[in-house]
Structure formats: structure tokens, C-alpha cells
Amino acid sequence: MGFKSKSAIYIFSFLLSLTGLFAQRKGTEPPERMLDTVFVIEKAIHSSKDVNAGSRVSTISSEVLEANRSRSLAELLADNSVVHIKSMGVGALSTASFRGSSSSQTRVNWNGINITPVMAGIFDFSQIPVFFADKVSLYYGSNDVKSGTGAIGGSVNIFNTPVWNSQTETKVSAEYGSYNSYTGRILMQYGSEKSSFKTRLYHQHSDNDYTYINKILTNTPFREKRADANYDMTGLMQEAHFRLSDRSIISSAVWYQQGKRMLPQPLGVVETSHEQQKEYNLRAYAGWNYYSDKSEFSFKIAYISYRMKYDKWFKDNYFDPQGNTNQSKTGLITADYTLQISPRLKGNTSMAYQYDMANAESYRFIDSTKYKIDSIQYPYPTIPPPELRYRNVFSWQTNLRWQLTNRLLADARYMFEWNNKKRVSTYSVGLATEIIPKSLYVRGSGSYNYRFPSMNELYWRPGGNPDVLPEHGHSYDATLSFNRNFGNRLLFELELAAYYMLIDDWILWLPTDKPSEGGSSYQNQWLWTPQNKRDVRSVGGEVFSKLTYQNDQFKSCVAFNYSYTRSRTRKKQHVDDGSFMKQIPYVPKQKWNVRFSADYEKFFFSFQVAYVGVRYITTDQSYYTPPYTVYNTALGYTYRWKDKITVVPQLRIDNLFDTYYESTQYYPMPLRNILASVVVEL
């Protein structure tokens, strides 16, 4: 049965099940206000209907997003959140992890659609410009069960918002700086009572040949330029929203992005080869929302296409060039229904069907024994076509939010997922309460989540392990939120969170003596394969505080993030296991950042400090990467001409004090670099 036939069956079945529940009601209230004004506590704690009300949710402020429009999502999260970013350099692979989990246990959603790569299972945040996001929210822990399994540590959620009843607006910006880095951005938007359109164009290039200090090759450190690190990135996003009536909205978006980048070698490696990676991403969706007085129904279809071409060539053509092309396609259909059962009880149910297809040269089997061995020339095997692998995922989710009293809200969620004939259930429960009206709130949650192995973990050749088990874990957390206004000009916000996580069957790529297909054991005894070799306990705390002062001409803000993480293996794999009760590699125990910003009349200024603690790079903690502190600053001016044109020049300095640091061992990050930009708004 084909993809379209299966999809039609799932859609019809779900719509049929809702026939008896869904009733149209008359009303004049605009759609975006319905169902969202019922629970006062839910709004006060800045929760999201997609996650448990007892879980911690944080949102990057619009001011911070605007100040980072030319940067990547990796840089934004590294400097403005407690999420740990492990980066191989600007424009290079950058992954994110929550609360001592792994990068593969972090999910990324775009307008409610899971865009985590189905092959690698790990998202590269360096390839997402902040420019394409109107809102970025972080869901902590494994409470994000509504959009499927996978978010054991947490999820990063990117949203785009329509602009109803707004004038036509165009923003053009250009930035140029160190290492021949330049960025161009165009944003055009229009909104009326019935429609909303946004068009975004983006291009970025950098030679990325920054100077760094080489401390590896000789006893005396010396400065040299980074080689093979240049990159290009081009993107386009088109959004269209139509309000058919006061109760009905159609939304759609297309996001295309392509990039080309060189893959630099780690320090200490003599450069005898060059590696290049080209990536092509297409993400698109269309959805329909219908609102009645007490219910809401939404239907969405999405399509995601990814293609990656890898090439490797050698100096002086010493060896033949190498390379492969891997691509994946995903189709997604979701339907969601929410009903206000009573003034204090709200129910929700949703169904989703996802179809994944991977067309990967890296999945095909080639008998490596048929080459020249011991001076005997064997015939080359016939290269088979790329392997096609498929995955069908069906999920059903239901949840209830019950306002027990005016100050106490309960939330319970359950999700069932059928993943290629494997069935799992996940759940989440939570409470949120108001201690001091409009000032002090406490919430807590407990949840259970899964992560199915990625296609690479299952089918990669050589080494893929079709028998590897899913990762799974329990998560418990509690959050205290406090905010208070001191007069009309000063606002103080504080959030304290504590968590406890257990993650079992953690997947690691490790050597094995298992022979590869078609080979003998002694030839492949050091083959690396994914194995369930780690059980982890992660305990820690998080702090967020913000102080804002504002009067008629001046506004200032200080925001602070801090995290403490003890993420350790809690079981021995063998008697001499040196990793027992040791910190997980590349998980810092401490991370903090603070940002000060000030606006005075037409001038604006920001100063930022980010600290990342020691990260051990071996499981027995015998080697580590030193901690580092990086300072960034920016200064700009806003000039308005005849209330028609706004020009905003800005100067930004990253790594102000020329700090040498490595996010990933042997991959140096840039020293001081300067960028100048100008934004013209028409």
C-alpha cells in the first residue's frame, strides 16, 4: 500500500472518530483568543499547550532574537540559555543537549512539526539562522510527548507568527566583518484583516580563516590561520495565512535552505585531504484551524526533504576521490482536537502519521574483502544502488487539564506510538499552583519518554545495528517562579528549577568483535557499532533571573542564566569500568551567562558574558577541555527619517578579550572578531 493510500485511511479514520464530538457554534470572538483565556494559572506561568503545565518552559525574548538576527541558533542558545552547545567552529557542526542528556535526545520542532533529521537523529544548530524564527521556546525534560517520542532531554521549538492588520513593511540588512564574513537579509511582510504574508531571504558567506593559537604541534604555542573552514548558506522562507472567517484560518509555509561548507581537520592532524559537505533542505506545511466557542480543531500536512552530498579529495591526487550522497524524505499528517468540557476541564486528543524514507549510499553493503589483500588482486565488486529504507510511525495522544481550584491546575498526558511494528507508551503528569496571587508560582511534573534509534544507527554500513534498543527515561522536575513590579518602572523576575533524570539503554558507538556482513571476525573485530551501553542519572538545578528598568527615555535589562549538572553513569558494564559514577563526556557541570542591555533615546548597547565549565572528554575523567569565558558587545544607533525610513547602524565585537577556547577538543574557536551592520526599514 502506498504512502498516499495509507495517509488517506488514517485521515478518514480520525475525522470519523471526531464526527460525534465536533459541533460548530456561533460566536464573534476572534479565533486566537478562544480557549487560551480559560486557565489563569496556565497563562501566568508562560506554559504551552503542547507540554505539561507542570513542566518548565522558557522563551528567548524578542529583544534578544532581534539582536542576533545574523547569527545561528547555535550561537543564540550558547549565549542566552542553559542549553549546552557542543560546536566544532562557526559554521561547523553544532549540537545541543539539555540537562546532561545527549544531543540525539534533543528534538527540534518547527511550528509543531518535528524537523529532527531522520537519518542522523542529531540536529545541527549552526545551519539554522535566527532570522527565520519569530519565537524560540525551550521545553525542558521529557514532557514533550504530544509531538512524538525522542525529547528525552528537552526540545527546541521554532515558531513563525502571522502579522494581521499591519502595514506593508520591508527590512533590508547587510553585515560585513572579520574573515571576509558577510550576511544579507531581506524581510517583507504584509497583513490585513483577512490575510498575512511574510517573505524572508537570507545569504551568508565566510572565508572563516580566523587566526588561532596552535598548542598541539610544538611545545611553543604559535598563531596560524584556520584552513578548510569556509562556508556559504542561502535560505528562503515564504509564509501565507488566510482568515476565511472569524472561526477559520488556513496557514502555510515553505522553507528552503542550502549550504556548502568545508570540514576542517582537528589540530594535530597533517592536512593531506580536503572534505566538503553540501546540504539541501526543503520544509513545507499547510494547515487548517477551526474554532468554535468551546472547541478547536486543526489539521496539518507537512513534507520534509533532505539531501547531503559529501566529497573528499586528497592532496596531489595521491588517492582517488571519495564521496557519497544520502537523502531522506518525510511526509506527515496530523489532526488535533481540543474541547472545553466544562469551565474547569479541558480535553485534547491528536493523531499523527509519519512516513520516512531514506535513500542512502551509506546504507548499502559492499564486500570489503574483495580488494587487494596480501598482494593478491581481487576483483572489485559491482557497486549496488543506494539502499532504500522506510519507517512508518503512527501516534495517538490525549491529555486533560483540570483546574481543581482557582489556584491549582492539574495536567495528565498519554501517548501511544507505533514505530515500524514496535509499540511504546509514554506519559506525563504535572501540577501548577499559585502561592501568592500574580507573583509566586510553583509547578512540578513527572514524565516518561522514549527515543527510537535513528536510521543511521540501524542501517549504516558498516556498523549499523538493527538490534539496538530504544533509549528511554524518566524525568522529574520542580520549578518556582516569582515576579514583582516595584512601582511602574522596575520589574524583577526569578525562576528556580531542580530536576532528576534517569536514562536507560543510552546508545553509544563502540568497537565490537562482531563480524560485519560478509566478513570474518578477525578482519572486523574493531568495527564500531551502536550499542546500549550506558545507564545515566542526571541531577541538577537551573536559575533564571531578569531585572528590567524603564522610564520615558531610558530602558535597561540584566538577564542571567545558570545551570549545574551532575550527569553520571550509574551502572558498571564490567568490573574495571572506569566510567562508573563519572561525569558524561562533554557535559559541563556548570554553565552561566549574563546579558546587560541599555537603550537611551536612539542609542542602544549590550554587553554579554558566557562561561562554560570543564568538560571531560574521556569516560574516566582522565582528560578534559579547559573552561572558558567569552565576552561579546554591541553598540548601535536608530535613525528615523520623516517617519518613513529607519536606518540602524551597528558595530558588534565577539570574543572581545581575545580568549582562546575550544568547545570541542582540538577544534579552536575564533579569537576577537568585529562585524559592522546596517538595517534599513521601509
CSV table of C-alpha atoms in Angstrom, one decimal, residues 73-461:
chain,number,residue,atom,x,y,z
A,73,LEU,CA,20.6,29.2,16.5
A,74,ALA,CA,23.6,27.5,18.0
A,75,GLU,CA,25.2,30.9,18.9
A,76,LEU,CA,21.9,32.2,20.3
A,77,LEU,CA,21.4,29.3,22.6
A,78,ALA,CA,25.0,29.1,23.7
A,79,ASP,CA,24.9,32.8,24.9
A,80,ASN,CA,21.3,33.1,26.1
A,81,SER,CA,20.2,29.8,27.7
A,82,VAL,CA,21.4,26.9,29.9
A,83,VAL,CA,21.3,24.5,26.9
A,84,HIS,CA,24.8,23.2,26.2
A,85,ILE,CA,26.1,23.7,22.7
A,86,LYS,CA,29.0,21.5,21.5
A,87,SER,CA,30.5,23.2,18.5
A,88,MET,CA,33.3,22.4,16.1
A,89,GLY,CA,33.5,26.0,15.0
A,90,VAL,CA,31.5,28.8,13.4
A,91,GLY,CA,29.5,27.3,10.6
A,92,ALA,CA,30.6,23.8,11.6
A,93,LEU,CA,28.6,21.1,13.3
A,94,SER,CA,26.9,22.4,16.5
A,95,THR,CA,24.7,20.2,18.6
A,96,ALA,CA,22.5,20.9,21.7
A,97,SER,CA,21.8,18.9,24.9
A,98,PHE,CA,19.5,19.5,27.8
A,99,ARG,CA,20.2,18.7,31.4
A,100,GLY,CA,23.0,16.2,30.9
A,101,SER,CA,21.4,14.3,28.1
A,102,SER,CA,22.9,13.6,24.7
A,103,SER,CA,22.4,15.7,21.5
A,104,SER,CA,20.4,12.8,20.0
A,105,GLN,CA,17.9,13.2,22.9
A,106,THR,CA,17.1,16.8,21.9
A,107,ARG,CA,14.2,17.3,19.5
A,108,VAL,CA,13.6,20.3,17.2
A,109,ASN,CA,10.1,21.3,16.2
A,110,TRP,CA,9.1,24.0,13.6
A,111,ASN,CA,5.6,25.2,14.1
A,112,GLY,CA,4.7,21.9,15.8
A,113,ILE,CA,6.4,19.8,13.1
A,114,ASN,CA,9.4,17.6,14.1
A,115,ILE,CA,12.3,18.5,11.8
A,116,THR,CA,15.0,16.5,13.5
A,117,PRO,CA,16.9,14.6,10.8
A,118,VAL,CA,15.6,11.1,10.4
A,119,MET,CA,18.9,9.6,9.3
A,120,ALA,CA,21.4,11.2,11.8
A,121,GLY,CA,18.9,11.8,14.5
A,122,ILE,CA,21.0,14.8,15.6
A,123,PHE,CA,20.2,18.4,14.7
A,124,ASP,CA,22.9,20.8,13.5
A,125,PHE,CA,22.0,24.2,15.0
A,126,SER,CA,24.7,26.0,13.1
A,127,GLN,CA,22.6,25.6,10.0
A,128,ILE,CA,19.5,27.5,11.3
A,129,PRO,CA,19.7,31.3,11.1
A,130,VAL,CA,17.9,33.1,13.9
A,131,PHE,CA,16.5,35.3,11.1
A,132,PHE,CA,13.9,32.5,10.3
A,133,ALA,CA,12.4,32.4,13.7
A,134,ASP,CA,9.8,34.8,15.2
A,135,LYS,CA,9.8,32.9,18.5
A,136,VAL,CA,12.1,30.3,20.1
A,137,SER,CA,10.8,28.3,23.1
A,138,LEU,CA,12.7,25.7,25.1
A,139,TYR,CA,10.8,22.7,26.7
A,140,TYR,CA,12.9,21.1,29.5
A,141,GLY,CA,12.8,17.5,30.4
A,142,SER,CA,10.9,14.7,28.7
A,143,ASN,CA,7.4,16.3,28.9
A,144,ASP,CA,7.1,17.0,25.2
A,145,VAL,CA,5.1,13.8,24.5
A,146,LYS,CA,2.5,15.4,22.3
A,147,SER,CA,4.6,15.7,19.2
A,148,GLY,CA,6.0,12.2,19.4
A,149,THR,CA,8.9,10.4,21.1
A,150,GLY,CA,12.5,11.5,21.2
A,151,ALA,CA,12.7,14.5,23.5
A,152,ILE,CA,14.2,12.7,26.5
A,153,GLY,CA,16.3,15.7,27.4
A,154,GLY,CA,14.2,18.5,26.0
A,155,SER,CA,13.1,20.2,22.8
A,156,VAL,CA,13.8,23.4,20.9
A,157,ASN,CA,10.7,24.9,19.3
A,158,ILE,CA,10.8,27.4,16.5
A,159,PHE,CA,7.6,29.4,15.7
A,160,ASN,CA,6.5,31.8,13.0
A,161,THR,CA,3.7,34.2,13.7
A,162,PRO,CA,1.3,35.9,11.3
A,163,VAL,CA,1.0,39.7,11.1
A,164,TRP,CA,-2.7,40.6,10.9
A,165,ASN,CA,-3.7,44.2,10.3
A,166,SER,CA,-0.2,45.6,9.7
A,167,GLN,CA,1.1,47.8,7.0
A,168,THR,CA,3.5,46.7,4.3
A,169,GLU,CA,7.0,46.6,5.7
A,170,THR,CA,10.4,45.9,4.2
A,171,LYS,CA,13.6,45.4,6.1
A,172,VAL,CA,16.9,45.1,4.3
A,173,SER,CA,20.1,44.5,6.2
A,174,ALA,CA,23.8,43.9,5.4
A,175,GLU,CA,26.6,42.9,7.6
A,176,TYR,CA,30.4,42.6,7.0
A,177,GLY,CA,33.2,41.7,9.3
A,178,SER,CA,36.3,39.7,10.1
A,179,TYR,CA,37.4,36.8,7.9
A,180,ASN,CA,35.5,38.2,4.9
A,181,SER,CA,32.2,37.3,6.5
A,182,TYR,CA,29.1,38.9,5.1
A,183,THR,CA,25.4,38.4,5.6
A,184,GLY,CA,22.5,39.8,3.6
A,185,ARG,CA,18.8,39.7,4.8
A,186,ILE,CA,15.5,40.8,3.3
A,187,LEU,CA,12.2,40.6,5.2
A,188,MET,CA,9.0,41.7,3.5
A,189,GLN,CA,5.6,41.4,5.3
A,190,TYR,CA,2.1,42.5,4.8
A,191,GLY,CA,-1.0,41.9,6.9
A,192,SER,CA,-4.7,42.8,6.5
A,193,GLU,CA,-7.8,41.6,8.4
A,194,LYS,CA,-8.1,38.6,6.1
A,195,SER,CA,-4.5,37.7,5.1
A,196,SER,CA,-0.9,37.8,6.2
A,197,PHE,CA,2.3,37.3,4.2
A,198,LYS,CA,5.9,37.1,5.1
A,199,THR,CA,8.9,36.6,2.7
A,200,ARG,CA,12.4,36.2,4.0
A,201,LEU,CA,15.6,35.9,2.0
A,202,TYR,CA,19.0,35.1,3.6
A,203,HIS,CA,22.6,34.7,2.4
A,204,GLN,CA,25.7,34.3,4.4
A,205,HIS,CA,29.3,33.6,3.5
A,206,SER,CA,32.6,33.5,5.4
A,207,ASP,CA,36.1,32.6,4.5
A,208,ASN,CA,36.3,31.7,8.2
A,209,ASP,CA,40.1,31.7,8.0
A,210,TYR,CA,40.4,33.0,11.5
A,211,THR,CA,43.7,33.1,13.5
A,212,TYR,CA,44.0,30.8,16.5
A,213,ILE,CA,46.8,29.6,18.8
A,214,ASN,CA,48.1,26.1,18.0
A,215,LYS,CA,49.2,24.5,21.3
A,216,ILE,CA,49.4,21.0,19.9
A,217,LEU,CA,52.1,20.6,17.2
A,218,THR,CA,55.0,22.2,19.1
A,219,ASN,CA,56.0,22.9,22.7
A,220,THR,CA,55.8,26.6,22.0
A,221,PRO,CA,52.3,27.8,21.0
A,222,PHE,CA,52.1,29.7,17.8
A,223,ARG,CA,49.4,31.5,15.8
A,224,GLU,CA,48.2,30.2,12.5
A,225,LYS,CA,45.1,30.5,10.3
A,226,ARG,CA,42.3,28.0,10.1
A,227,ALA,CA,42.2,26.2,6.8
A,228,ASP,CA,39.3,24.5,5.1
A,229,ALA,CA,36.7,26.2,7.2
A,230,ASN,CA,34.8,28.4,4.7
A,231,TYR,CA,31.1,28.1,4.3
A,232,ASP,CA,28.1,29.5,2.4
A,233,MET,CA,24.4,29.4,3.3
A,234,THR,CA,21.4,30.6,1.4
A,235,GLY,CA,17.7,30.4,2.5
A,236,LEU,CA,14.2,31.4,1.6
A,237,MET,CA,11.0,31.2,3.7
A,238,GLN,CA,7.5,32.1,2.5
A,239,GLU,CA,4.5,32.2,4.8
A,240,ALA,CA,0.9,32.8,3.9
A,241,HIS,CA,-2.1,32.9,6.3
A,242,PHE,CA,-5.7,33.4,5.3
A,243,ARG,CA,-8.6,34.1,7.7
A,244,LEU,CA,-11.6,32.6,5.9
A,245,SER,CA,-13.9,33.7,8.7
A,246,ASP,CA,-13.8,34.7,12.4
A,247,ARG,CA,-13.6,30.9,13.1
A,248,SER,CA,-11.4,29.5,10.3
A,249,ILE,CA,-7.8,30.1,9.3
A,250,ILE,CA,-5.6,28.5,6.7
A,251,SER,CA,-1.8,28.6,7.2
A,252,SER,CA,1.1,27.5,5.1
A,253,ALA,CA,4.8,28.0,4.9
A,254,VAL,CA,7.7,26.9,2.7
A,255,TRP,CA,11.3,26.9,4.0
A,256,TYR,CA,14.1,26.1,1.6
A,257,GLN,CA,17.8,26.3,2.5
A,258,GLN,CA,21.0,25.1,1.0
A,259,GLY,CA,24.6,25.3,2.2
A,260,LYS,CA,28.1,24.4,1.3
A,261,ARG,CA,30.9,24.1,3.8
A,262,MET,CA,34.4,22.7,4.1
A,263,LEU,CA,35.1,20.4,7.1
A,264,PRO,CA,38.3,21.4,8.9
A,265,GLN,CA,40.6,18.9,10.4
A,266,PRO,CA,41.3,18.8,14.2
A,267,LEU,CA,44.6,20.3,15.5
A,268,GLY,CA,47.5,17.9,15.2
A,269,VAL,CA,46.3,16.3,12.0
A,270,VAL,CA,48.5,16.8,9.0
A,271,GLU,CA,46.3,18.1,6.2
A,272,THR,CA,46.6,15.6,3.3
A,273,SER,CA,43.0,15.6,2.4
A,274,HIS,CA,40.1,18.0,2.0
A,275,GLU,CA,36.4,17.4,2.9
A,276,GLN,CA,33.3,19.2,1.7
A,277,GLN,CA,29.7,18.9,2.5
A,278,LYS,CA,26.7,20.2,0.6
A,279,GLU,CA,23.2,20.2,2.1
A,280,TYR,CA,19.8,20.9,0.7
A,281,ASN,CA,16.7,21.2,3.0
A,282,LEU,CA,13.1,21.7,2.0
A,283,ARG,CA,10.4,22.0,4.7
A,284,ALA,CA,6.8,22.8,3.9
A,285,TYR,CA,3.4,22.5,5.6
A,286,ALA,CA,-0.2,23.6,5.2
A,287,GLY,CA,-2.8,23.6,7.9
A,288,TRP,CA,-6.4,24.5,8.7
A,289,ASN,CA,-7.7,25.7,12.1
A,290,TYR,CA,-11.3,25.9,13.0
A,291,TYR,CA,-12.6,27.5,16.3
A,292,SER,CA,-15.9,27.3,18.0
A,293,ASP,CA,-17.0,28.7,21.4
A,294,LYS,CA,-15.7,25.6,23.2
A,295,SER,CA,-13.6,23.7,20.8
A,296,GLU,CA,-10.8,23.9,18.4
A,297,PHE,CA,-9.8,21.6,15.5
A,298,SER,CA,-6.6,21.7,13.5
A,299,PHE,CA,-5.4,19.7,10.6
A,300,LYS,CA,-1.9,19.8,9.1
A,301,ILE,CA,0.1,18.1,6.4
A,302,ALA,CA,3.9,18.5,6.0
A,303,TYR,CA,6.7,17.5,3.7
A,304,ILE,CA,10.4,17.5,4.6
A,305,SER,CA,13.2,16.7,2.2
A,306,TYR,CA,16.9,16.5,3.0
A,307,ARG,CA,19.9,15.8,0.7
A,308,MET,CA,23.5,15.7,1.7
A,309,LYS,CA,26.5,15.3,-0.7
A,310,TYR,CA,29.9,14.5,0.8
A,311,ASP,CA,33.1,14.7,-1.1
A,312,LYS,CA,36.7,14.0,-0.1
A,313,TRP,CA,39.8,14.5,-2.2
A,314,PHE,CA,43.5,14.1,-1.5
A,315,LYS,CA,46.5,16.3,-1.8
A,316,ASP,CA,48.3,15.8,-5.1
A,317,ASN,CA,45.6,13.3,-6.0
A,318,TYR,CA,47.5,10.7,-4.0
A,319,PHE,CA,44.4,8.6,-3.7
A,320,ASP,CA,41.2,8.5,-5.8
A,321,PRO,CA,38.5,11.0,-4.6
A,322,GLN,CA,35.7,9.6,-2.3
A,323,GLY,CA,32.2,10.6,-1.6
A,324,ASN,CA,28.6,9.7,-1.2
A,325,THR,CA,25.1,11.1,-1.5
A,326,ASN,CA,22.4,10.5,1.1
A,327,GLN,CA,18.9,11.8,1.2
A,328,SER,CA,15.7,11.4,3.1
A,329,LYS,CA,12.0,12.4,2.7
A,330,THR,CA,9.3,12.6,5.3
A,331,GLY,CA,5.6,13.0,5.0
A,332,LEU,CA,3.5,14.0,8.0
A,333,ILE,CA,-0.3,14.2,8.6
A,334,THR,CA,-1.7,15.4,12.0
A,335,ALA,CA,-5.1,16.2,13.3
A,336,ASP,CA,-5.8,17.8,16.7
A,337,TYR,CA,-9.0,18.4,18.6
A,338,THR,CA,-9.5,20.4,21.8
A,339,LEU,CA,-12.7,20.6,23.8
A,340,GLN,CA,-13.6,22.8,26.7
A,341,ILE,CA,-15.6,20.1,28.6
A,342,SER,CA,-16.5,22.3,31.5
A,343,PRO,CA,-15.4,25.7,32.9
A,344,ARG,CA,-12.6,23.9,34.7
A,345,LEU,CA,-11.8,20.9,32.5
A,346,LYS,CA,-10.2,21.0,29.0
A,347,GLY,CA,-9.5,17.9,26.9
A,348,ASN,CA,-7.3,17.3,23.9
A,349,THR,CA,-6.6,14.5,21.5
A,350,SER,CA,-4.5,14.2,18.4
A,351,MET,CA,-3.3,11.7,15.9
A,352,ALA,CA,-0.4,11.7,13.6
A,353,TYR,CA,1.1,9.6,10.8
A,354,GLN,CA,4.6,10.0,9.7
A,355,TYR,CA,6.3,8.2,6.8
A,356,ASP,CA,10.1,8.3,6.5
A,357,MET,CA,12.2,7.2,3.5
A,358,ALA,CA,16.0,7.2,3.4
A,359,ASN,CA,17.8,6.8,0.1
A,360,ALA,CA,21.3,6.4,1.3
A,361,GLU,CA,24.5,5.2,-0.3
A,362,SER,CA,26.0,4.8,3.2
A,363,TYR,CA,23.4,2.1,3.9
A,364,ARG,CA,24.4,-0.2,1.0
A,365,PHE,CA,26.6,-3.3,1.6
A,366,ILE,CA,29.9,-3.6,-0.3
A,367,ASP,CA,32.0,-6.7,0.4
A,368,SER,CA,35.3,-5.1,1.5
A,369,THR,CA,37.2,-8.4,1.3
A,370,LYS,CA,37.2,-8.3,-2.5
A,371,TYR,CA,40.1,-5.9,-2.8
A,372,LYS,CA,43.9,-6.2,-2.9
A,373,ILE,CA,44.8,-8.3,0.1
A,374,ASP,CA,48.3,-9.7,0.8
A,375,SER,CA,49.4,-8.8,-2.7
A,376,ILE,CA,46.5,-10.7,-4.3
A,377,GLN,CA,44.3,-8.6,-6.5
A,378,TYR,CA,40.6,-9.4,-6.0
A,379,PRO,CA,38.0,-8.1,-8.5
A,380,TYR,CA,36.1,-5.0,-7.4
A,381,PRO,CA,32.5,-5.8,-6.6
A,382,THR,CA,29.7,-4.4,-8.5
A,383,ILE,CA,28.5,-1.3,-6.7
A,384,PRO,CA,24.9,-1.8,-5.7
A,385,PRO,CA,22.4,1.1,-5.9
A,386,PRO,CA,21.7,3.2,-2.8
A,387,GLU,CA,19.7,1.3,-0.2
A,388,LEU,CA,16.1,2.4,0.4
A,389,ARG,CA,14.9,2.2,4.0
A,390,TYR,CA,11.4,3.0,5.2
A,391,ARG,CA,9.8,3.8,8.5
A,392,ASN,CA,6.1,4.2,9.4
A,393,VAL,CA,5.2,5.9,12.6
A,394,PHE,CA,1.6,6.3,13.9
A,395,SER,CA,0.9,8.0,17.2
A,396,TRP,CA,-2.1,8.9,19.3
A,397,GLN,CA,-2.1,11.4,22.2
A,398,THR,CA,-4.6,12.5,24.7
A,399,ASN,CA,-4.5,14.9,27.6
A,400,LEU,CA,-6.6,16.6,30.2
A,401,ARG,CA,-6.1,19.9,32.0
A,402,TRP,CA,-8.2,20.3,35.1
A,403,GLN,CA,-8.3,23.4,37.2
A,404,LEU,CA,-9.0,21.9,40.6
A,405,THR,CA,-9.3,25.2,42.4
A,406,ASN,CA,-8.7,28.8,41.3
A,407,ARG,CA,-5.0,28.3,42.3
A,408,LEU,CA,-4.4,24.7,41.4
A,409,LEU,CA,-4.1,23.2,37.9
A,410,ALA,CA,-3.5,19.5,37.1
A,411,ASP,CA,-2.3,18.1,33.8
A,412,ALA,CA,-2.2,14.5,32.6
A,413,ARG,CA,-1.0,13.2,29.2
A,414,TYR,CA,-0.7,9.9,27.5
A,415,MET,CA,0.8,9.0,24.1
A,416,PHE,CA,0.9,5.7,22.2
A,417,GLU,CA,3.3,5.3,19.3
A,418,TRP,CA,3.6,2.5,16.8
A,419,ASN,CA,7.0,2.7,15.1
A,420,ASN,CA,7.7,0.1,12.5
A,421,LYS,CA,5.7,-2.5,14.4
A,422,LYS,CA,7.3,-1.6,17.7
A,423,ARG,CA,4.8,-0.2,20.2
A,424,VAL,CA,5.6,2.1,23.1
A,425,SER,CA,3.6,4.3,25.5
A,426,THR,CA,4.7,7.5,27.2
A,427,TYR,CA,3.1,9.7,29.7
A,428,SER,CA,3.4,13.0,31.6
A,429,VAL,CA,1.7,14.3,34.8
A,430,GLY,CA,2.0,17.6,36.5
A,431,LEU,CA,0.7,20.3,38.8
A,432,ALA,CA,0.9,24.0,38.8
A,433,THR,CA,-0.2,26.3,41.7
A,434,GLU,CA,-0.3,29.9,42.6
A,435,ILE,CA,1.1,30.7,46.0
A,436,ILE,CA,1.0,34.5,46.0
A,437,PRO,CA,-1.5,36.0,43.6
A,438,LYS,CA,0.2,37.3,40.4
A,439,SER,CA,3.6,36.8,42.0
A,440,LEU,CA,4.7,33.4,43.2
A,441,TYR,CA,4.0,30.1,41.4
A,442,VAL,CA,5.2,26.5,41.9
A,443,ARG,CA,4.9,23.7,39.4
A,444,GLY,CA,6.2,20.2,39.1
A,445,SER,CA,6.0,17.2,36.7
A,446,GLY,CA,6.9,13.6,36.1
A,447,SER,CA,7.2,12.0,32.7
A,448,TYR,CA,8.4,9.0,30.8
A,449,ASN,CA,9.7,9.2,27.2
A,450,TYR,CA,11.4,7.1,24.5
A,451,ARG,CA,13.9,7.7,21.7
A,452,PHE,CA,13.8,5.2,18.9
A,453,PRO,CA,17.2,4.6,17.1
A,454,SER,CA,17.9,6.8,14.1
A,455,MET,CA,18.2,5.2,10.7
A,456,ASN,CA,21.9,5.6,10.7
A,457,GLU,CA,22.1,3.7,14.0
A,458,LEU,CA,20.1,0.9,12.4
A,459,TYR,CA,21.3,0.7,8.9
A,460,TRP,CA,24.7,2.4,8.5
A,461,ARG,CA,27.3,0.3,6.6
